[in-house]
Amino acid sequence: MSRLKLFIPVFVFMVMAVMLWRGLYLDPRTLPSVLIDKPLPDFELPRVEDEALITKADLPDEPFLLNVWGSYCLPCLQENPILMAAKEAGVVPIVGVNYKDKLNLARLWMDDNGSPFDFSIMDADGRLGINLGVYGAPETFIVDGNGVIRYKHIGVIDYKTWDEEIMPALAAVKAEATL
Amino acid sequence: MRPFVIRVRLLCFGLLLGFGAVMPGGVSVPAMAAVDAFEFETDEQQRRFRQMSDDFRCPMCQNTSLTGSSGGVAEDLRREIYLMIMDGKTDEEIEQFMLERYGDFIFYRPRLTVETLLLWFGPLLFLVLGGWIILGIIRRAQPMTQEQVALNDEEQQRLKALLDNVKRD
């Protein structure tokens, strides 16, 4: 028994080593979102395209992607081709939230790179962003037909994320909608 | 001599545990105050604003408070806090506002819930454990009494024989 005690430090070391090793591979930037399964916040904001005021009622009544972007945001440019392809294939409606951007720069960006969005909501002062728990573009939400947030992806969407995370999550939400 | 070696090891281990328990609470880097252009009606409002900007964590530039961060979202959140204070909201209401949007992450001072129990009292647990080990070592390390050290007859004879051997050599 007393010899077993000798191994206590080794045991403690092993437990700590395993935990710290695991910790090395955790992504501290992926914060859990508290807004999953909560309804989208209310808003009344202009559209980037024509400055017409829109509200929650103007959002699609089928599952859609809500993509937070900005003209200053390089990862947004990076994920644009994927979103464009999704739009062209008619996979899912995409609504943009133009987060803390300038109207002319946002329009220029869409002219230059193409807009994957049905339309973009202009959130110049970042208020809608705060209500969405956003902390930086790009972030992408999956919203169901009832306006409830069902999934959130933080950071750039690459082909792997699109295939392995976004599409399955979207399929699940869509399957539920047709029940 | 073996028991002594073990004791030293245990002592080091105990000290480490005790040290580990004291450390986490002590580390805090004072954040640089960001210049805020907000105007308050009372000093109390300003004090609350400062306090809360210090106690909320910036979600974008992690490991800085809202006060210390110049990130876009931190600016916006400071503005929201300001507006809510001027709007007469209580500290609890403002904390609730942040919690609903950013979750527990936003708090530098985590709330006391079942999930954060270990976070709050883990260090105390380690301190108690370390103290307990050290106490045990000290208790066992009492000097031996004369009687415990004294040799019995048989041992005396062996000693004598050994000493005789040494002399003969």
Coordinates of C-alpha atoms in Angstrom, one line a residue:
Chain A
M1 CA 0.0 0.0 0.0
S2 CA 2.7 2.5 0.9
R3 CA 4.6 1.5 -2.2
L4 CA 1.5 2.4 -4.2
K5 CA 1.7 5.9 -2.7
L6 CA 5.0 6.3 -4.5
F7 CA 3.1 6.4 -7.8
I8 CA 0.7 9.2 -6.8
P9 CA 2.9 11.9 -8.4
V10 CA 3.3 9.8 -11.6
F11 CA -0.5 9.3 -11.7
V12 CA -1.2 13.0 -11.2
F13 CA 1.4 13.8 -13.9
M14 CA -0.3 11.4 -16.3
V15 CA -3.8 12.9 -15.7
M16 CA -2.4 16.4 -16.2
A17 CA -0.4 15.4 -19.3
V18 CA -3.5 13.9 -20.9
M19 CA -5.6 17.0 -20.2
L20 CA -3.0 19.5 -21.3
W21 CA -2.3 17.4 -24.4
R22 CA -5.9 17.6 -25.3
G23 CA -5.9 21.3 -24.5
L24 CA -3.3 21.9 -27.2
Y25 CA -5.8 20.9 -29.8
L26 CA -8.8 22.7 -28.6
D27 CA -9.7 25.8 -30.6
P28 CA -10.2 28.6 -28.1
R29 CA -11.9 30.7 -30.8
T30 CA -14.9 28.5 -31.1
L31 CA -17.1 29.7 -28.4
P32 CA -20.3 27.9 -27.8
S33 CA -23.3 29.9 -29.0
V34 CA -26.0 30.5 -26.5
L35 CA -28.4 31.5 -29.3
I36 CA -28.9 28.0 -30.8
D37 CA -32.7 27.2 -30.7
K38 CA -33.5 30.8 -30.0
P39 CA -35.5 33.0 -32.3
L40 CA -33.7 35.6 -34.4
P41 CA -33.7 39.0 -32.7
D42 CA -36.0 41.7 -34.1
F43 CA -34.5 44.3 -36.3
E44 CA -35.5 47.1 -38.7
L45 CA -32.6 47.8 -41.0
P46 CA -31.9 49.0 -44.5
R47 CA -31.1 46.6 -47.3
V48 CA -27.6 47.0 -48.9
E49 CA -29.1 46.7 -52.4
D50 CA -31.7 49.5 -52.3
E51 CA -31.7 50.8 -48.7
A52 CA -35.3 49.7 -48.2
L53 CA -36.1 49.0 -44.6
I54 CA -36.7 45.4 -43.8
T55 CA -37.6 43.4 -40.7
K56 CA -37.7 39.9 -39.6
A57 CA -40.9 39.4 -41.5
D58 CA -39.1 39.9 -44.8
L59 CA -36.8 36.9 -44.2
P60 CA -37.4 33.7 -46.1
D61 CA -40.0 31.4 -44.6
E62 CA -38.0 28.3 -45.4
P63 CA -34.6 27.3 -43.9
F64 CA -31.9 29.7 -45.0
L65 CA -28.3 30.7 -44.2
L66 CA -27.6 34.0 -42.5
N67 CA -24.0 35.0 -43.4
V68 CA -22.3 37.8 -41.5
W69 CA -19.8 39.5 -43.8
G70 CA -17.9 42.7 -44.4
S71 CA -16.0 44.2 -47.3
Y72 CA -12.9 44.5 -45.0
C73 CA -13.1 40.7 -44.2
L74 CA -10.6 38.6 -46.1
P75 CA -12.1 35.2 -45.0
C76 CA -15.4 36.4 -46.4
L77 CA -13.8 36.8 -49.8
Q78 CA -12.3 33.3 -49.3
E79 CA -15.7 31.6 -48.7
N80 CA -17.5 33.7 -51.3
P81 CA -17.0 31.1 -54.2
I82 CA -18.6 28.4 -52.1
L83 CA -21.6 30.5 -51.3
M84 CA -21.9 31.6 -54.9
A85 CA -21.9 28.0 -56.0
A86 CA -24.6 27.2 -53.5
K87 CA -26.7 30.1 -54.8
E88 CA -26.3 29.1 -58.4
A89 CA -27.2 25.6 -57.6
G90 CA -30.2 26.8 -55.7
V91 CA -29.2 24.8 -52.6
V92 CA -30.5 27.3 -50.1
P93 CA -31.4 31.0 -49.8
I94 CA -28.6 33.0 -48.3
V95 CA -29.2 36.3 -46.5
G96 CA -26.2 38.5 -45.7
V97 CA -25.6 40.6 -42.7
N98 CA -23.3 43.4 -43.8
Y99 CA -21.6 43.8 -40.4
K100 CA -20.0 47.2 -39.4
D101 CA -19.3 48.1 -43.0
K102 CA -19.8 51.2 -45.2
L103 CA -22.6 51.1 -47.8
N104 CA -20.5 52.1 -50.8
L105 CA -17.7 49.6 -49.9
A106 CA -20.2 46.8 -49.4
R107 CA -21.8 47.5 -52.8
L108 CA -18.4 47.7 -54.4
W109 CA -17.4 44.4 -52.9
M110 CA -20.6 42.8 -54.3
D111 CA -20.0 44.2 -57.7
D112 CA -16.4 43.0 -57.7
N113 CA -16.8 39.6 -56.3
G114 CA -20.5 38.7 -56.9
S115 CA -23.2 38.5 -54.3
P116 CA -24.3 35.1 -53.1
F117 CA -27.1 36.8 -51.1
D118 CA -30.8 37.1 -51.8
F119 CA -30.2 40.4 -50.1
S120 CA -28.0 41.8 -47.4
I121 CA -29.1 43.5 -44.2
M122 CA -27.0 46.6 -43.4
D123 CA -25.9 46.5 -39.8
A124 CA -23.6 49.5 -39.8
D125 CA -23.4 50.0 -36.1
G126 CA -23.1 46.3 -35.2
R127 CA -26.3 46.3 -33.1
L128 CA -27.9 43.3 -34.9
G129 CA -24.5 41.7 -34.6
I130 CA -24.5 42.1 -30.9
N131 CA -28.0 40.7 -30.6
L132 CA -26.8 37.7 -32.7
G133 CA -23.8 37.2 -30.4
V134 CA -21.5 37.9 -33.3
Y135 CA -17.9 38.9 -32.6
G136 CA -16.4 39.1 -36.0
A137 CA -17.1 38.3 -39.6
P138 CA -17.5 35.7 -41.0
E139 CA -20.1 33.9 -39.0
T140 CA -22.8 31.8 -40.6
F141 CA -26.1 30.8 -39.0
I142 CA -28.7 28.2 -40.2
V143 CA -32.1 29.6 -39.5
D144 CA -35.2 27.4 -39.9
G145 CA -38.5 28.4 -41.5
N146 CA -39.9 29.7 -38.2
G147 CA -37.0 32.1 -37.8
V148 CA -35.3 30.1 -35.1
I149 CA -31.5 29.8 -35.1
R150 CA -30.5 26.2 -35.4
Y151 CA -26.8 26.1 -36.1
K152 CA -23.8 28.5 -36.0
H153 CA -20.5 28.3 -37.7
I154 CA -17.8 30.7 -36.7
G155 CA -15.0 31.6 -39.1
V156 CA -14.5 30.8 -42.8
I157 CA -16.4 28.1 -44.6
D158 CA -14.2 25.9 -46.7
Y159 CA -15.3 23.0 -48.8
K160 CA -14.7 20.6 -45.9
T161 CA -16.8 22.6 -43.6
W162 CA -19.5 23.0 -46.2
D163 CA -19.7 19.3 -46.9
E164 CA -19.2 18.0 -43.4
E165 CA -20.9 20.6 -41.2
I166 CA -23.2 23.0 -43.1
M167 CA -24.8 20.6 -45.5
P168 CA -25.7 17.9 -42.9
A169 CA -27.0 20.5 -40.4
L170 CA -29.0 22.1 -43.2
A171 CA -30.4 18.7 -44.3
A172 CA -31.5 18.0 -40.7
V173 CA -33.3 21.3 -40.5
K174 CA -34.9 20.8 -43.9
A175 CA -35.9 17.2 -43.1
E176 CA -37.7 18.5 -40.0
A177 CA -39.5 21.2 -41.9
T178 CA -41.1 18.7 -44.3
L179 CA -42.4 16.4 -41.5
Chain B
M1 CA 17.3 6.2 5.0
R2 CA 14.6 5.2 2.5
P3 CA 11.7 6.6 4.5
F4 CA 13.4 10.0 4.6
V5 CA 13.8 10.1 0.8
I6 CA 10.1 9.4 0.4
R7 CA 9.2 12.1 2.9
V8 CA 11.2 14.7 0.9
R9 CA 9.4 13.7 -2.3
L10 CA 6.1 13.9 -0.6
L11 CA 7.0 17.3 0.8
C12 CA 7.8 18.6 -2.6
F13 CA 4.6 17.2 -4.0
G14 CA 2.6 18.8 -1.1
L15 CA 4.3 22.1 -1.7
L16 CA 3.6 22.0 -5.4
L17 CA -0.1 21.3 -4.7
G18 CA -0.2 24.1 -2.2
F19 CA 1.5 26.5 -4.6
G20 CA -0.7 25.5 -7.5
A21 CA -3.7 26.3 -5.3
V22 CA -2.5 29.8 -4.6
M23 CA -1.4 30.7 -8.1
P24 CA -4.5 31.0 -10.4
G25 CA -6.3 33.6 -8.3
G26 CA -3.3 35.9 -8.1
V27 CA -2.6 36.4 -11.8
S28 CA -4.3 39.4 -13.2
V29 CA -2.9 41.9 -15.6
P30 CA -4.3 45.4 -15.3
A31 CA -5.7 46.4 -18.6
M32 CA -4.9 49.7 -20.3
A33 CA -7.8 52.0 -20.1
A34 CA -9.3 52.8 -23.5
V35 CA -10.2 56.4 -24.1
D36 CA -14.0 56.6 -23.8
A37 CA -15.9 59.6 -25.1
F38 CA -19.0 58.9 -23.0
E39 CA -20.5 61.5 -20.8
F40 CA -22.1 60.5 -17.6
E41 CA -24.5 62.3 -15.3
T42 CA -23.1 61.0 -12.1
D43 CA -19.9 59.6 -10.9
E44 CA -21.7 56.5 -9.8
Q45 CA -22.7 55.8 -13.5
Q46 CA -19.1 56.3 -14.6
R47 CA -17.9 54.0 -11.8
R48 CA -20.3 51.3 -12.9
F49 CA -19.3 51.7 -16.5
R50 CA -15.6 51.3 -15.6
Q51 CA -16.4 48.3 -13.4
M52 CA -18.4 46.5 -16.0
S53 CA -16.1 47.2 -18.9
D54 CA -13.4 45.6 -16.8
D55 CA -15.4 42.6 -15.8
F56 CA -16.6 41.7 -19.2
R57 CA -14.3 39.8 -21.5
C58 CA -13.9 40.9 -25.1
P59 CA -15.3 38.0 -27.3
M60 CA -13.1 38.9 -30.3
C61 CA -9.7 39.7 -28.8
Q62 CA -9.7 37.0 -26.2
N63 CA -7.9 37.6 -22.9
T64 CA -8.6 41.3 -22.7
S65 CA -11.4 43.0 -21.0
L66 CA -13.8 45.3 -22.9
T67 CA -11.9 48.2 -21.4
G68 CA -8.6 47.0 -22.8
S69 CA -9.7 46.1 -26.2
S70 CA -10.0 48.3 -29.3
G71 CA -11.7 45.6 -31.3
G72 CA -14.9 46.5 -33.1
V73 CA -17.2 44.4 -31.1
A74 CA -15.7 45.6 -27.8
E75 CA -16.4 49.2 -28.8
D76 CA -20.0 48.3 -29.6
L77 CA -20.4 46.4 -26.4
R78 CA -19.0 49.4 -24.4
R79 CA -21.5 51.6 -26.2
E80 CA -24.3 49.2 -25.3
I81 CA -23.3 49.2 -21.6
Y82 CA -23.2 53.0 -21.7
L83 CA -26.6 53.2 -23.2
M84 CA -28.1 50.7 -20.8
I85 CA -26.6 52.5 -17.8
M86 CA -28.0 55.8 -19.0
D87 CA -31.3 54.0 -19.6
G88 CA -31.4 53.2 -15.9
K89 CA -30.7 49.5 -16.3
T90 CA -29.3 47.7 -13.2
D91 CA -26.1 45.8 -13.2
E92 CA -28.0 42.5 -13.2
E93 CA -30.0 43.5 -16.2
I94 CA -26.9 44.4 -18.1
E95 CA -25.2 41.1 -17.1
Q96 CA -28.3 39.2 -18.3
F97 CA -28.1 41.1 -21.6
M98 CA -24.5 39.9 -22.1
L99 CA -25.2 36.4 -21.0
E100 CA -28.1 35.9 -23.4
R101 CA -25.9 36.9 -26.3
Y102 CA -22.4 35.7 -25.5
G103 CA -22.9 33.1 -22.8
D104 CA -20.7 32.5 -19.8
F105 CA -17.6 33.3 -21.8
I106 CA -18.3 37.0 -21.5
F107 CA -17.7 37.0 -17.8
Y108 CA -14.2 37.3 -16.4
R109 CA -15.7 36.5 -13.1
P110 CA -17.6 33.3 -13.8
R111 CA -21.0 32.9 -12.3
L112 CA -21.3 30.3 -9.5
T113 CA -23.2 27.4 -11.1
V114 CA -22.9 23.6 -10.8
E115 CA -20.6 23.6 -13.9
T116 CA -18.3 26.2 -12.4
L117 CA -18.1 24.7 -8.9
L118 CA -14.8 23.1 -9.7
L119 CA -13.5 26.3 -11.2
W120 CA -14.3 28.2 -8.1
F121 CA -13.4 25.8 -5.4
G122 CA -10.8 23.6 -7.2
P123 CA -7.9 25.8 -6.0
L124 CA -9.3 25.5 -2.4
L125 CA -9.5 21.7 -2.9
F126 CA -5.8 21.6 -3.9
L127 CA -4.8 23.8 -1.0
V128 CA -6.6 21.5 1.5
L129 CA -5.1 18.5 -0.2
G130 CA -1.6 20.0 -0.2
G131 CA -1.9 21.1 3.4
W132 CA -3.1 17.7 4.5
I133 CA -0.1 16.0 2.9
I134 CA 2.3 18.5 4.5
L135 CA 0.6 18.1 7.8
G136 CA 1.0 14.3 7.6
I137 CA 4.7 14.6 6.8
I138 CA 5.3 17.0 9.6
R139 CA 3.5 14.7 12.1
R140 CA 5.5 11.7 11.0
A141 CA 8.8 13.6 11.1
Q142 CA 8.8 14.0 14.9
P143 CA 12.2 13.4 16.4
M144 CA 12.6 9.9 17.9
T145 CA 12.7 9.5 21.7
Q146 CA 15.7 8.1 23.6
E147 CA 13.8 4.9 24.2
Q148 CA 13.1 4.4 20.5
V149 CA 16.7 4.9 19.7
A150 CA 18.1 2.7 22.5
L151 CA 19.5 -0.7 21.5
N152 CA 18.4 -3.9 23.1
D153 CA 20.9 -6.5 24.4
E154 CA 21.2 -8.4 21.2
E155 CA 21.8 -5.2 19.2
Q156 CA 24.4 -4.1 21.8
Q157 CA 26.3 -7.3 21.3
R158 CA 26.3 -7.0 17.5
L159 CA 27.6 -3.5 17.8
K160 CA 30.3 -4.6 20.1
A161 CA 31.3 -7.4 17.7
L162 CA 31.4 -4.9 14.8
L163 CA 33.5 -2.5 16.8
D164 CA 35.9 -5.2 17.8
N165 CA 36.2 -6.2 14.2
V166 CA 37.1 -2.7 13.2
K167 CA 39.8 -2.5 15.9
R168 CA 41.4 -5.8 14.8
D169 CA 41.7 -4.5 11.3

